[in-house]
Tab-separated table of C-alpha atoms in Angstrom:
chain	number	residue	atom	x	y	z
A	1	MET	CA	-4.239	-17.288	40.716
A	2	LYS	CA	-2.602	-19.988	38.619
A	3	PHE	CA	-1.382	-18.635	35.291
A	4	ILE	CA	-2.185	-20.131	31.898
A	5	ASP	CA	-2.137	-18.314	28.563
A	6	ARG	CA	-5.907	-18.044	28.496
A	7	SER	CA	-6.040	-16.447	31.946
A	8	ILE	CA	-3.326	-13.922	31.013
A	9	GLN	CA	-5.136	-12.977	27.803
A	10	ALA	CA	-8.404	-12.582	29.731
A	11	ILE	CA	-7.026	-9.879	32.065
A	12	LYS	CA	-8.476	-6.553	30.893
A	13	PRO	CA	-6.694	-3.196	31.350
A	14	THR	CA	-8.115	-0.402	33.485
A	15	ASP	CA	-7.363	3.301	33.652
A	16	LYS	CA	-4.479	2.544	36.042
A	17	THR	CA	-1.496	0.180	35.951
A	18	PHE	CA	-1.937	-2.880	38.168
A	19	GLU	CA	-0.320	-6.264	38.821
A	20	VAL	CA	-1.615	-9.811	39.196
A	21	TRP	CA	0.507	-12.396	41.075
A	22	GLU	CA	0.794	-16.127	40.434
A	23	THR	CA	0.443	-18.546	43.304
A	24	GLY	CA	3.335	-20.970	43.789
A	25	TYR	CA	5.916	-18.599	42.252
A	26	LYS	CA	7.207	-16.190	44.876
A	27	GLY	CA	7.123	-12.577	43.698
A	28	PHE	CA	6.214	-13.525	40.127
A	29	GLY	CA	3.388	-11.738	38.319
A	30	VAL	CA	2.189	-9.834	35.300
A	31	ARG	CA	1.884	-6.054	35.042
A	32	ILE	CA	-0.987	-4.595	32.985
A	33	ARG	CA	-0.813	-1.003	31.737
A	34	PRO	CA	-3.836	1.114	30.663
A	35	THR	CA	-2.697	0.680	27.037
A	36	GLY	CA	-3.178	-3.080	27.334
A	37	ARG	CA	0.545	-3.899	27.303
A	38	LYS	CA	1.471	-6.770	29.623
A	39	SER	CA	4.895	-7.549	31.023
A	40	TRP	CA	6.295	-10.128	33.441
A	41	VAL	CA	7.627	-8.795	36.747
A	42	PHE	CA	9.573	-10.196	39.694
A	43	LEU	CA	9.238	-8.517	43.111
A	44	TYR	CA	12.013	-9.366	45.603
A	45	ARG	CA	14.169	-7.928	48.404
A	46	PHE	CA	17.922	-7.368	48.205
A	47	GLY	CA	20.059	-5.698	50.851
A	48	GLY	CA	16.946	-5.214	52.947
A	49	LYS	CA	15.224	-3.117	50.250
A	50	PRO	CA	12.318	-4.048	47.958
A	51	ARG	CA	13.305	-4.370	44.297
A	52	ARG	CA	11.433	-4.975	41.086
A	53	MET	CA	12.700	-6.303	37.772
A	54	THR	CA	10.998	-6.841	34.415
A	55	LEU	CA	11.328	-10.295	32.901
A	56	GLY	CA	10.027	-9.391	29.455
A	57	GLU	CA	6.898	-8.427	27.611
A	58	TYR	CA	4.003	-10.822	27.064
A	59	PRO	CA	3.421	-12.523	24.620
A	60	TYR	CA	6.916	-11.863	23.184
A	61	ILE	CA	8.192	-13.718	26.251
A	62	THR	CA	5.948	-16.739	26.797
A	63	LEU	CA	4.743	-17.917	30.209
A	64	ALA	CA	7.176	-20.858	30.128
A	65	GLU	CA	10.103	-18.553	29.238
A	66	ALA	CA	9.116	-16.140	32.012
A	67	HIS	CA	9.085	-19.034	34.530
A	68	VAL	CA	12.625	-19.953	33.457
A	69	LYS	CA	13.752	-16.327	33.905
A	70	HIS	CA	12.078	-16.200	37.323
A	71	ALA	CA	13.864	-19.388	38.434
A	72	ALA	CA	17.217	-17.989	37.224
A	73	ALA	CA	16.617	-14.738	39.141
A	74	CYS	CA	15.758	-16.662	42.324
A	75	GLN	CA	18.991	-18.662	41.959
A	76	LEU	CA	21.004	-15.445	41.625
A	77	LEU	CA	19.424	-14.177	44.855
A	78	LYS	CA	20.469	-17.355	46.659
A	79	ASN	CA	24.005	-16.747	45.406
A	80	GLY	CA	23.968	-13.185	46.776
A	81	VAL	CA	23.632	-11.468	43.394
A	82	ASP	CA	21.068	-8.741	42.680
A	83	PRO	CA	19.291	-10.096	39.528
A	84	GLY	CA	17.819	-6.694	38.658
A	85	ALA	CA	21.205	-4.939	38.711
A	86	LEU	CA	22.709	-7.711	36.611
A	87	GLU	CA	19.846	-7.407	34.123
A	88	GLN	CA	20.522	-3.677	33.750
A	89	GLU	CA	24.170	-4.363	32.992
A	90	VAL	CA	23.164	-6.866	30.330
A	91	LYS	CA	20.737	-4.361	28.803
A	92	GLN	CA	23.422	-1.720	28.652
A	93	ASP	CA	25.692	-4.165	26.845
A	94	GLN	CA	22.848	-4.949	24.430
A	95	LYS	CA	22.327	-1.260	23.705
A	96	GLN	CA	25.970	-1.052	22.750
A	97	THR	CA	26.070	-4.171	20.564
A	98	THR	CA	22.599	-4.977	19.128
A	99	THR	CA	22.704	-4.734	15.345
A	100	ILE	CA	19.784	-3.862	13.088
A	101	ASP	CA	19.636	-7.433	11.800
A	102	GLU	CA	19.364	-8.703	15.389
A	103	LEU	CA	16.706	-6.101	16.146
A	104	ILE	CA	14.752	-7.112	13.020
A	105	GLY	CA	14.772	-10.737	14.192
A	106	LYS	CA	13.504	-9.834	17.665
A	107	PHE	CA	10.878	-7.448	16.296
A	108	ILE	CA	9.461	-9.958	13.803
A	109	LYS	CA	9.330	-12.642	16.509
A	110	HIS	CA	7.431	-10.168	18.696
A	111	CYS	CA	4.986	-9.307	15.866
A	112	LYS	CA	4.255	-12.952	15.100
A	113	ALA	CA	3.578	-13.608	18.795
A	114	GLN	CA	0.751	-11.071	18.834
A	115	LYS	CA	-2.862	-12.236	18.670
A	116	ASP	CA	-3.388	-10.128	15.529
A	117	CYS	CA	-0.167	-10.550	13.552
A	118	ARG	CA	-1.442	-9.758	10.043
A	119	GLY	CA	1.192	-7.039	9.597
A	120	ALA	CA	4.122	-9.267	10.606
A	121	THR	CA	4.668	-10.662	7.102
A	122	ASP	CA	4.570	-7.216	5.460
A	123	PHE	CA	6.962	-5.809	8.074
A	124	GLU	CA	9.339	-8.729	7.609
A	125	GLU	CA	9.257	-8.362	3.820
A	126	SER	CA	9.992	-4.606	3.964
A	127	LEU	CA	12.704	-4.809	6.618
A	128	LYS	CA	14.579	-7.682	4.992
A	129	ALA	CA	14.318	-6.275	1.462
A	130	GLU	CA	14.918	-2.564	2.074
A	131	VAL	CA	16.472	-2.095	5.525
A	132	SER	CA	18.731	-5.074	6.225
A	133	PRO	CA	20.910	-4.652	3.090
A	134	VAL	CA	21.677	-1.049	4.089
A	135	TRP	CA	21.724	-1.052	7.912
A	136	GLY	CA	22.004	-4.749	8.783
A	137	THR	CA	25.403	-4.679	10.505
A	138	SER	CA	24.969	-1.197	12.001
A	139	ARG	CA	24.264	-0.853	15.716
A	140	ALA	CA	20.622	0.001	16.372
A	141	LYS	CA	21.589	2.786	18.782
A	142	ASP	CA	23.609	4.516	16.052
A	143	ILE	CA	20.732	4.959	13.579
A	144	THR	CA	19.730	8.609	13.356
A	145	HIS	CA	16.842	10.511	11.841
A	146	ARG	CA	19.134	11.534	8.973
A	147	ASP	CA	19.744	7.832	8.218
A	148	VAL	CA	15.981	7.274	8.063
A	149	VAL	CA	15.499	10.197	5.647
A	150	THR	CA	18.368	9.023	3.424
A	151	LEU	CA	17.024	5.465	3.212
A	152	HIS	CA	13.460	6.631	2.555
A	153	ASP	CA	14.625	9.003	-0.197
A	154	SER	CA	16.761	6.320	-1.857
A	155	ILE	CA	13.741	3.995	-2.166
A	156	ASN	CA	11.519	6.778	-3.530
A	157	GLU	CA	14.185	7.756	-6.081
A	158	ARG	CA	13.777	4.289	-7.630
A	159	GLY	CA	10.144	5.206	-8.278
A	160	ALA	CA	9.012	2.713	-5.628
A	161	THR	CA	7.007	5.120	-3.475
A	162	SER	CA	4.697	2.417	-2.115
A	163	LEU	CA	7.722	0.357	-1.038
A	164	GLY	CA	9.215	3.471	0.570
A	165	ARG	CA	6.023	4.093	2.507
A	166	ASN	CA	5.875	0.465	3.667
A	167	ALA	CA	9.530	0.477	4.709
A	168	LEU	CA	9.113	3.687	6.699
A	169	GLU	CA	6.078	2.259	8.492
A	170	ALA	CA	8.054	-0.885	9.384
A	171	ILE	CA	11.052	1.138	10.623
A	172	ARG	CA	8.816	3.278	12.823
A	173	ALA	CA	7.169	0.222	14.366
A	174	MET	CA	10.494	-1.566	14.863
A	175	PHE	CA	12.121	1.339	16.708
A	176	LYS	CA	9.012	1.839	18.823
A	177	PHE	CA	9.434	-1.793	19.901
A	178	ALA	CA	13.169	-1.189	20.477
A	179	VAL	CA	12.433	1.733	22.822
A	180	GLU	CA	9.791	-0.239	24.715
A	181	THR	CA	12.151	-3.183	25.226
A	182	GLY	CA	15.107	-1.004	26.212
A	183	THR	CA	17.214	-1.849	23.158
A	184	VAL	CA	17.548	1.858	22.281
A	185	GLU	CA	16.749	4.982	24.234
A	186	THR	CA	15.117	7.063	21.487
A	187	ASN	CA	13.182	6.415	18.296
A	188	PRO	CA	14.775	8.169	15.286
A	189	CYS	CA	11.300	8.334	13.703
A	190	ASP	CA	9.665	10.289	16.540
A	191	GLY	CA	7.943	13.476	15.359
A	192	ILE	CA	8.029	12.723	11.624
A	193	VAL	CA	5.282	13.679	9.197
A	194	ASP	CA	4.077	10.092	8.834
A	195	ASP	CA	3.363	10.128	12.588
A	196	LEU	CA	1.266	13.258	12.066
A	197	ILE	CA	-0.550	11.694	9.101
A	198	ASP	CA	-1.493	8.642	11.183
A	199	SER	CA	-2.715	10.789	14.078
A	200	PHE	CA	-4.659	13.123	11.778
A	201	ILE	CA	-6.298	10.246	9.886
A	202	LYS	CA	-7.312	8.618	13.167
A	203	SER	CA	-8.929	11.888	14.221
A	204	CYS	CA	-10.750	12.147	10.877
A	205	ARG	CA	-12.017	8.589	11.201
A	206	GLU	CA	-13.549	9.461	14.581
A	207	TYR	CA	-15.059	12.840	13.727
A	208	LYS	CA	-15.541	13.117	9.952
A	209	GLY	CA	-16.794	9.679	8.925
A	210	ASN	CA	-15.404	6.868	6.812
A	211	ARG	CA	-15.663	8.536	3.417
A	212	THR	CA	-13.794	11.689	4.397
A	213	TYR	CA	-11.213	9.606	6.251
A	214	ALA	CA	-10.635	7.405	3.185
A	215	GLU	CA	-10.285	10.414	0.875
A	216	TYR	CA	-7.809	12.143	3.181
A	217	GLU	CA	-5.790	8.965	3.690
A	218	ARG	CA	-5.587	8.289	-0.048
A	219	ASN	CA	-4.388	11.823	-0.861
A	220	LEU	CA	-1.887	12.047	1.991
A	221	LYS	CA	-0.342	8.645	1.306
A	222	LYS	CA	-0.181	9.231	-2.434
A	223	ASP	CA	1.211	12.764	-2.580
A	224	VAL	CA	2.526	13.740	0.866
A	225	SER	CA	4.041	10.678	2.524
A	226	PRO	CA	6.501	9.894	-0.313
A	227	VAL	CA	7.853	13.465	-0.165
A	228	TRP	CA	7.660	14.427	3.521
A	229	GLY	CA	6.965	11.151	5.331
A	230	SER	CA	10.384	10.781	6.964
A	231	LEU	CA	10.894	14.504	7.681
A	232	LYS	CA	10.321	16.069	11.092
A	233	ILE	CA	7.000	17.892	11.381
A	234	ARG	CA	8.683	21.006	12.753
A	235	ASP	CA	11.070	21.148	9.755
A	236	ILE	CA	8.336	21.582	7.114
A	237	THR	CA	8.420	25.156	5.811
A	238	ARG	CA	6.235	27.387	3.647
A	239	ARG	CA	8.683	26.754	0.809
A	240	ASP	CA	8.069	22.998	1.188
A	241	VAL	CA	4.297	23.513	0.973
A	242	ILE	CA	4.610	25.577	-2.213
A	243	ALA	CA	7.047	23.034	-3.707
A	244	LEU	CA	4.594	20.207	-2.949
A	245	GLN	CA	1.850	22.003	-4.894
A	246	ASP	CA	4.208	22.632	-7.809
A	247	ARG	CA	5.300	18.999	-7.827
A	248	ILE	CA	1.691	17.829	-8.285
A	249	ILE	CA	0.930	20.501	-10.896
A	250	GLU	CA	3.973	19.399	-12.940
A	251	ARG	CA	2.232	16.111	-13.682
A	252	GLY	CA	-0.795	18.041	-14.977
A	253	ALA	CA	-2.988	17.654	-11.881
A	254	ILE	CA	-3.871	21.232	-10.907
A	255	ASN	CA	-7.127	20.328	-9.204
A	256	GLN	CA	-5.409	17.515	-7.314
A	257	SER	CA	-2.818	20.009	-6.045
A	258	ARG	CA	-5.629	22.189	-4.691
A	259	GLN	CA	-7.269	19.200	-3.012
A	260	VAL	CA	-4.012	18.033	-1.424
A	261	PHE	CA	-3.177	21.545	-0.219
A	262	LYS	CA	-6.553	21.875	1.526
A	263	ILE	CA	-6.044	18.541	3.291
A	264	VAL	CA	-2.455	19.431	4.265
A	265	ARG	CA	-3.677	22.761	5.642
A	266	ARG	CA	-6.257	20.960	7.785
A	267	MET	CA	-3.618	18.490	8.927
A	268	PHE	CA	-1.216	21.202	10.092
A	269	ASN	CA	-4.043	23.091	11.801
A	270	TYR	CA	-4.700	19.850	13.679
A	271	ALA	CA	-0.982	19.665	14.573
A	272	VAL	CA	-1.175	23.183	16.035
A	273	GLU	CA	-4.298	22.274	18.028
A	274	GLU	CA	-2.506	19.201	19.399
A	275	ALA	CA	0.568	21.309	20.336
A	276	MET	CA	2.840	19.353	17.988
A	277	ILE	CA	3.973	22.622	16.385
A	278	ASP	CA	3.473	26.291	17.193
A	279	PHE	CA	2.560	27.585	13.717
A	280	SER	CA	1.253	26.035	10.524
A	281	PRO	CA	3.580	26.272	7.498
A	282	CYS	CA	0.438	26.795	5.384
A	283	LEU	CA	-0.296	30.222	6.854
A	284	GLY	CA	-0.646	32.858	4.145
A	285	ILE	CA	-0.522	30.325	1.279
A	286	LYS	CA	-3.422	29.940	-1.119
A	287	PRO	CA	-4.247	26.982	-3.355
A	288	LYS	CA	-3.073	27.326	-6.937
A	289	ALA	CA	-5.556	28.608	-9.522
A	290	LYS	CA	-8.297	26.242	-10.580
A	291	GLU	CA	-7.773	24.143	-13.667
A	292	THR	CA	-9.535	25.401	-16.765
A	293	ALA	CA	-12.465	23.368	-18.024
A	294	LYS	CA	-11.485	20.121	-19.709
A	295	ASP	CA	-12.737	19.246	-23.174
A	296	ARG	CA	-12.208	15.467	-23.266
A	297	PHE	CA	-15.185	13.582	-24.639
A	298	LEU	CA	-15.471	10.265	-26.407
A	299	SER	CA	-16.035	10.013	-30.140
A	300	GLU	CA	-18.689	7.664	-31.496
A	301	GLU	CA	-16.064	4.997	-32.174
A	302	GLU	CA	-14.637	5.431	-28.657
A	303	ILE	CA	-18.123	5.048	-27.188
A	304	ARG	CA	-18.493	1.728	-29.032
A	305	ILE	CA	-15.095	0.480	-27.786
A	306	PHE	CA	-15.752	1.661	-24.222
A	307	TRP	CA	-19.211	0.105	-24.011
A	308	ASN	CA	-18.200	-3.262	-25.424
A	309	SER	CA	-14.929	-3.484	-23.451
A	310	LEU	CA	-16.534	-2.962	-20.052
A	311	GLN	CA	-17.611	-6.576	-19.645
A	312	GLY	CA	-14.011	-7.766	-19.344
A	313	ALA	CA	-12.749	-4.745	-17.406
A	314	TYR	CA	-11.112	-4.835	-13.940
A	315	MET	CA	-14.168	-3.738	-11.943
A	316	SER	CA	-17.241	-4.991	-10.099
A	317	ASP	CA	-20.623	-5.221	-11.830
A	318	PRO	CA	-22.139	-2.234	-9.897
A	319	VAL	CA	-19.196	-0.029	-10.964
A	320	ARG	CA	-19.488	-1.278	-14.553
A	321	ARG	CA	-23.205	-0.401	-14.624
A	322	ALA	CA	-22.584	2.958	-12.942
A	323	LEU	CA	-20.100	4.045	-15.615
A	324	LYS	CA	-22.596	3.151	-18.330
A	325	LEU	CA	-25.317	5.063	-16.465
A	326	VAL	CA	-23.236	8.245	-16.325
A	327	LEU	CA	-23.009	8.040	-20.123
A	328	VAL	CA	-26.687	7.135	-20.615
A	329	THR	CA	-28.199	9.706	-18.207
A	330	GLY	CA	-25.572	12.468	-18.250
A	331	GLN	CA	-25.659	12.731	-14.444
A	332	ARG	CA	-22.677	13.208	-12.132
A	333	PRO	CA	-20.782	10.066	-11.027
A	334	GLY	CA	-21.589	10.695	-7.360
A	335	GLU	CA	-25.284	11.135	-8.088
A	336	VAL	CA	-25.387	7.887	-10.059
A	337	ALA	CA	-23.365	5.964	-7.461
A	338	GLY	CA	-25.695	6.932	-4.607
A	339	ALA	CA	-28.997	6.227	-6.400
A	340	HIS	CA	-31.630	4.690	-4.094
A	341	SER	CA	-34.867	2.864	-4.884
A	342	SER	CA	-36.806	5.551	-2.981
A	343	GLU	CA	-35.758	8.048	-5.690
A	344	ILE	CA	-37.324	6.060	-8.559
A	345	ASP	CA	-40.971	6.534	-9.545
A	346	GLY	CA	-41.917	4.808	-12.778
A	347	ASP	CA	-39.805	6.231	-15.614
A	348	TRP	CA	-38.478	9.119	-13.544
A	349	TRP	CA	-35.563	9.383	-11.152
A	350	THR	CA	-35.713	12.323	-8.745
A	351	ILE	CA	-32.336	13.137	-7.210
A	352	PRO	CA	-32.945	14.960	-3.888
A	353	GLY	CA	-31.351	18.358	-3.350
A	354	GLU	CA	-29.002	17.089	-0.661
A	355	ARG	CA	-27.341	14.885	-3.289
A	356	THR	CA	-27.010	17.423	-6.122
A	357	LYS	CA	-24.256	19.977	-6.634
A	358	ASN	CA	-26.610	22.981	-6.765
A	359	LYS	CA	-28.725	21.647	-3.848
A	360	ARG	CA	-31.834	21.559	-6.026
A	361	SER	CA	-33.823	18.366	-6.588
A	362	HIS	CA	-33.539	17.137	-10.165
A	363	ARG	CA	-35.789	14.911	-12.311
A	364	VAL	CA	-34.125	12.563	-14.799
A	365	PHE	CA	-36.026	10.498	-17.350
A	366	LEU	CA	-34.994	6.841	-17.367
A	367	SER	CA	-34.974	5.216	-20.770
A	368	PRO	CA	-35.478	1.436	-20.932
A	369	LEU	CA	-31.688	1.083	-21.151
A	370	ALA	CA	-31.173	3.208	-18.024
A	371	LYS	CA	-33.806	1.233	-16.089
A	372	GLN	CA	-32.164	-2.019	-17.140
A	373	LEU	CA	-28.766	-0.782	-15.919
A	374	PHE	CA	-30.170	0.443	-12.607
A	375	GLY	CA	-31.933	-2.871	-12.057
A	376	VAL	CA	-35.114	-1.069	-11.063
A	377	GLY	CA	-37.107	-3.273	-8.691
A	378	ARG	CA	-34.309	-3.670	-6.201
A	379	ILE	CA	-34.936	-2.208	-2.721
A	380	GLY	CA	-32.267	0.053	-1.210
A	381	TYR	CA	-29.167	1.321	-2.982
A	382	LEU	CA	-29.361	0.422	-6.671
A	383	LEU	CA	-25.575	0.149	-7.013
A	384	PRO	CA	-24.424	-1.362	-3.695
A	385	SER	CA	-20.765	-1.839	-2.879
A	386	PRO	CA	-19.805	-5.529	-3.220
A	387	PHE	CA	-18.113	-5.215	0.181
A	388	SER	CA	-21.359	-4.323	1.953
A	389	GLU	CA	-24.080	-5.863	-0.238
A	390	GLY	CA	-26.466	-8.009	1.778
A	391	THR	CA	-25.306	-6.658	5.149
A	392	ASP	CA	-27.238	-4.542	7.622
A	393	ASP	CA	-24.924	-1.600	6.853
A	394	GLU	CA	-25.176	-1.733	3.062
A	395	GLU	CA	-23.514	1.228	1.335
A	396	PRO	CA	-23.364	2.336	-2.306
A	397	ILE	CA	-20.278	2.337	-4.464
A	398	THR	CA	-18.359	5.629	-4.502
A	399	PRO	CA	-17.253	7.971	-7.315
A	400	LEU	CA	-13.690	7.412	-6.113
A	401	GLY	CA	-14.121	3.674	-6.610
A	402	MET	CA	-15.515	4.312	-10.099
A	403	ALA	CA	-12.555	6.524	-11.014
A	404	LYS	CA	-9.964	4.042	-9.745
A	405	ALA	CA	-11.609	1.101	-11.508
A	406	LEU	CA	-11.765	3.009	-14.803
A	407	ARG	CA	-8.124	4.104	-14.454
A	408	ARG	CA	-7.008	0.502	-13.871
A	409	SER	CA	-8.883	-0.666	-16.942
A	410	LEU	CA	-7.497	2.104	-19.164
A	411	THR	CA	-3.874	1.955	-18.021
A	412	GLY	CA	-3.389	-1.560	-16.671
A	413	ARG	CA	-2.017	-0.063	-13.460
A	414	GLU	CA	-2.998	-2.179	-10.470
A	415	GLN	CA	-3.122	-0.243	-7.189
A	416	TYR	CA	-1.829	-3.121	-5.043
A	417	LYS	CA	1.957	-3.509	-4.695
A	418	GLY	CA	2.564	-1.833	-8.057
A	419	LYS	CA	1.386	-4.775	-10.199
A	420	ILE	CA	0.923	-4.073	-13.915
A	421	LYS	CA	-1.745	-5.682	-16.082
A	422	GLU	CA	-2.729	-5.354	-19.723
A	423	PRO	CA	-5.317	-2.555	-20.229
A	424	THR	CA	-8.787	-3.938	-20.927
A	425	ILE	CA	-10.210	-0.695	-22.359
A	426	LYS	CA	-7.739	0.329	-25.028
A	427	LEU	CA	-8.456	4.047	-25.330
A	428	PRO	CA	-6.670	7.282	-24.333
A	429	GLU	CA	-7.307	8.037	-20.667
A	430	PHE	CA	-10.544	9.691	-19.550
A	431	THR	CA	-12.498	10.012	-16.295
A	432	PRO	CA	-16.063	9.140	-15.261
A	433	HIS	CA	-16.902	12.855	-15.465
A	434	ASP	CA	-15.752	12.858	-19.108
A	435	LEU	CA	-18.578	10.387	-19.787
A	436	ARG	CA	-21.048	13.050	-18.598
A	437	ARG	CA	-19.404	15.560	-20.964
A	438	THR	CA	-19.631	12.958	-23.729
A	439	ALA	CA	-23.390	12.607	-23.174
A	440	ALA	CA	-23.868	16.393	-23.283
A	441	THR	CA	-21.763	16.785	-26.436
A	442	HIS	CA	-23.526	14.065	-28.401
A	443	MET	CA	-27.015	15.106	-27.325
A	444	GLY	CA	-26.107	18.539	-28.684
A	445	LYS	CA	-25.087	16.927	-31.967
A	446	LEU	CA	-28.451	15.165	-32.073
A	447	GLY	CA	-30.175	18.547	-31.991
A	448	PHE	CA	-30.921	18.862	-28.303
A	449	SER	CA	-28.407	21.553	-27.347
A	450	GLY	CA	-31.157	23.757	-25.944
A	451	ILE	CA	-32.167	21.188	-23.331
A	452	VAL	CA	-28.749	19.780	-22.390
A	453	GLY	CA	-28.270	22.223	-19.497
A	454	LYS	CA	-31.600	21.122	-17.994
A	455	ILE	CA	-30.628	17.457	-18.292
A	456	LEU	CA	-27.270	18.130	-16.622
A	457	ASN	CA	-28.954	20.196	-13.864
A	458	HIS	CA	-26.735	23.198	-14.504
A	459	THR	CA	-27.665	26.297	-12.511
A	460	ASP	CA	-29.300	29.105	-14.492
A	461	ASN	CA	-29.405	32.312	-12.427
A	462	SER	CA	-30.721	34.544	-15.188
A	463	VAL	CA	-33.837	36.693	-14.625
A	464	THR	CA	-35.662	34.675	-17.284
A	465	ALA	CA	-34.900	31.425	-15.467
A	466	ILE	CA	-36.266	32.816	-12.207
A	467	TYR	CA	-39.652	33.550	-13.817
A	468	ASN	CA	-39.736	30.481	-16.066
A	469	GLN	CA	-40.671	27.551	-13.810
A	470	TYR	CA	-41.563	25.136	-16.639
A	471	ASP	CA	-40.076	21.685	-15.863
A	472	PHE	CA	-39.045	20.696	-19.449
A	473	ASP	CA	-39.883	17.046	-18.679
A	474	LYS	CA	-41.183	16.349	-22.190
A	475	GLU	CA	-38.056	17.768	-23.820
A	476	LYS	CA	-35.747	15.913	-21.438
A	477	LYS	CA	-37.567	12.652	-22.165
A	478	ARG	CA	-37.186	13.092	-25.943
A	479	ALA	CA	-33.498	13.883	-25.678
A	480	LEU	CA	-32.651	11.026	-23.342
A	481	LEU	CA	-34.639	8.501	-25.383
A	482	ALA	CA	-32.850	9.574	-28.561
A	483	TRP	CA	-29.460	9.467	-26.850
A	484	SER	CA	-30.157	6.042	-25.374
A	485	ARG	CA	-31.062	4.658	-28.810
A	486	LYS	CA	-27.919	6.227	-30.263
A	487	ILE	CA	-25.756	4.454	-27.671
A	488	GLU	CA	-27.435	1.119	-28.378
A	489	GLU	CA	-26.837	1.532	-32.114
A	490	LEU	CA	-23.200	2.497	-31.590
A	491	ALA	CA	-22.662	-0.480	-29.285
A	492	SER	CA	-24.204	-2.841	-31.822
A	493	GLY	CA	-21.877	-1.556	-34.559
A	494	LYS	CA	-24.463	0.234	-36.698
A	495	SER	CA	-23.220	3.197	-38.697
A	496	ALA	CA	-23.261	6.684	-37.260
A	497	GLY	CA	-26.083	9.010	-38.180
A	498	THR	CA	-28.888	6.462	-38.059
A	499	VAL	CA	-30.598	8.047	-35.055
A	500	VAL	CA	-33.092	10.752	-35.908
A	501	ALA	CA	-33.486	13.528	-33.357
A	502	PHE	CA	-36.921	14.259	-31.974
A	503	PRO	CA	-38.063	17.847	-32.523
A	504	GLN	CA	-37.703	20.016	-29.428
A	505	THR	CA	-41.113	21.667	-29.681
A	506	GLY	CA	-44.653	20.501	-29.891
């Protein structure tokens, strides 16, 4: 066949390596591997024996450049020189002399030549900012795993963990390219924890679904990669696992340390299953004790500030409404986020058992304010993610998204490239779940303490509860109506104490 770029791109890989030859160019073709990688090849005879040489990888080496290399090789043959042997000598010289700065240039050119080159700019930025100043004049073949660890640690010590993670990812990709092109023989990043994280996350994406995958990826990249990312998987010890938990607890995040430990334990079990290591360093280690119950709730003045500041906060409208709904209804963030039109019947919202913590269906009265926030009348998820709204695969917002949006608005911390903004909700930090605690606390103050547990759907395993099957709908309605009016008065700036509690009997 006659080669053009479009015809080369159209060749699909199979489960075996094969070659396609171009007419008019003796012995010149393209080799396609099962992975999809394509490289130019030249098949010739020298000294009566068949030989093969690689002319470069497509599209890093263009068709025109490969034709020039083919012509040069044919000329060498006419002059009695084995072009393949000469190429090997040149490659050996390159292995001895190629510097990191030269390798960076070749790697970035290769990335930009790819059909999907979205990562090329990020790689170039990381390599030129973090790697070139330190390794630029060093020979690529001399870089060791210890050098990688030292560089990664030095970036993290500046407090720039996201930059450290990006730099490590770029270094891994660059040395993978260097091995594939024969510039170096081994990749100093082979077998590091970040390799395991990528493999584990890919497995989770395939078998556990998008939400679990996203949660695991967020936790591993936030708390594990900055500490272990550049270390060899086999070098992680039980002491390291315990130290990682302690490190997270030191910043006051006991429950987060438990969550991260459980994910790390699953990740190392996966590594054992995949024969990456023989034993998990998590064996025999238990998560740290659970955090004691928190007592953060918003005062009446804080409720007013929170409610009125939300309009200008860094979040989408569905997330903004969801946070208000947690406060208005007292339900869990995840239950609010996943609300569906099929769960609404008039003034009542029935959360099915599969979506509640205690696996029991739960009826919630919707005050006019709650119905307004839900936008009752919409079909499907009542709080759809802006990224999927209007598509065939529409999904709701997530409690994780709610928590991150609230954190950004309270602290000004932007999660992308470490940008800092002015906080839009100027209050001490709190979480979406603290809004649920706020609702419970203030309904108690209004005189409804006896019904709060029913509104929150707390489990009551007492003997009395087993025999008492009364639904308490009337009492829940009174409490939630009173609480809704209280919120509206606080938001409007009216003085505290103007809401009169409904009696709980009668």
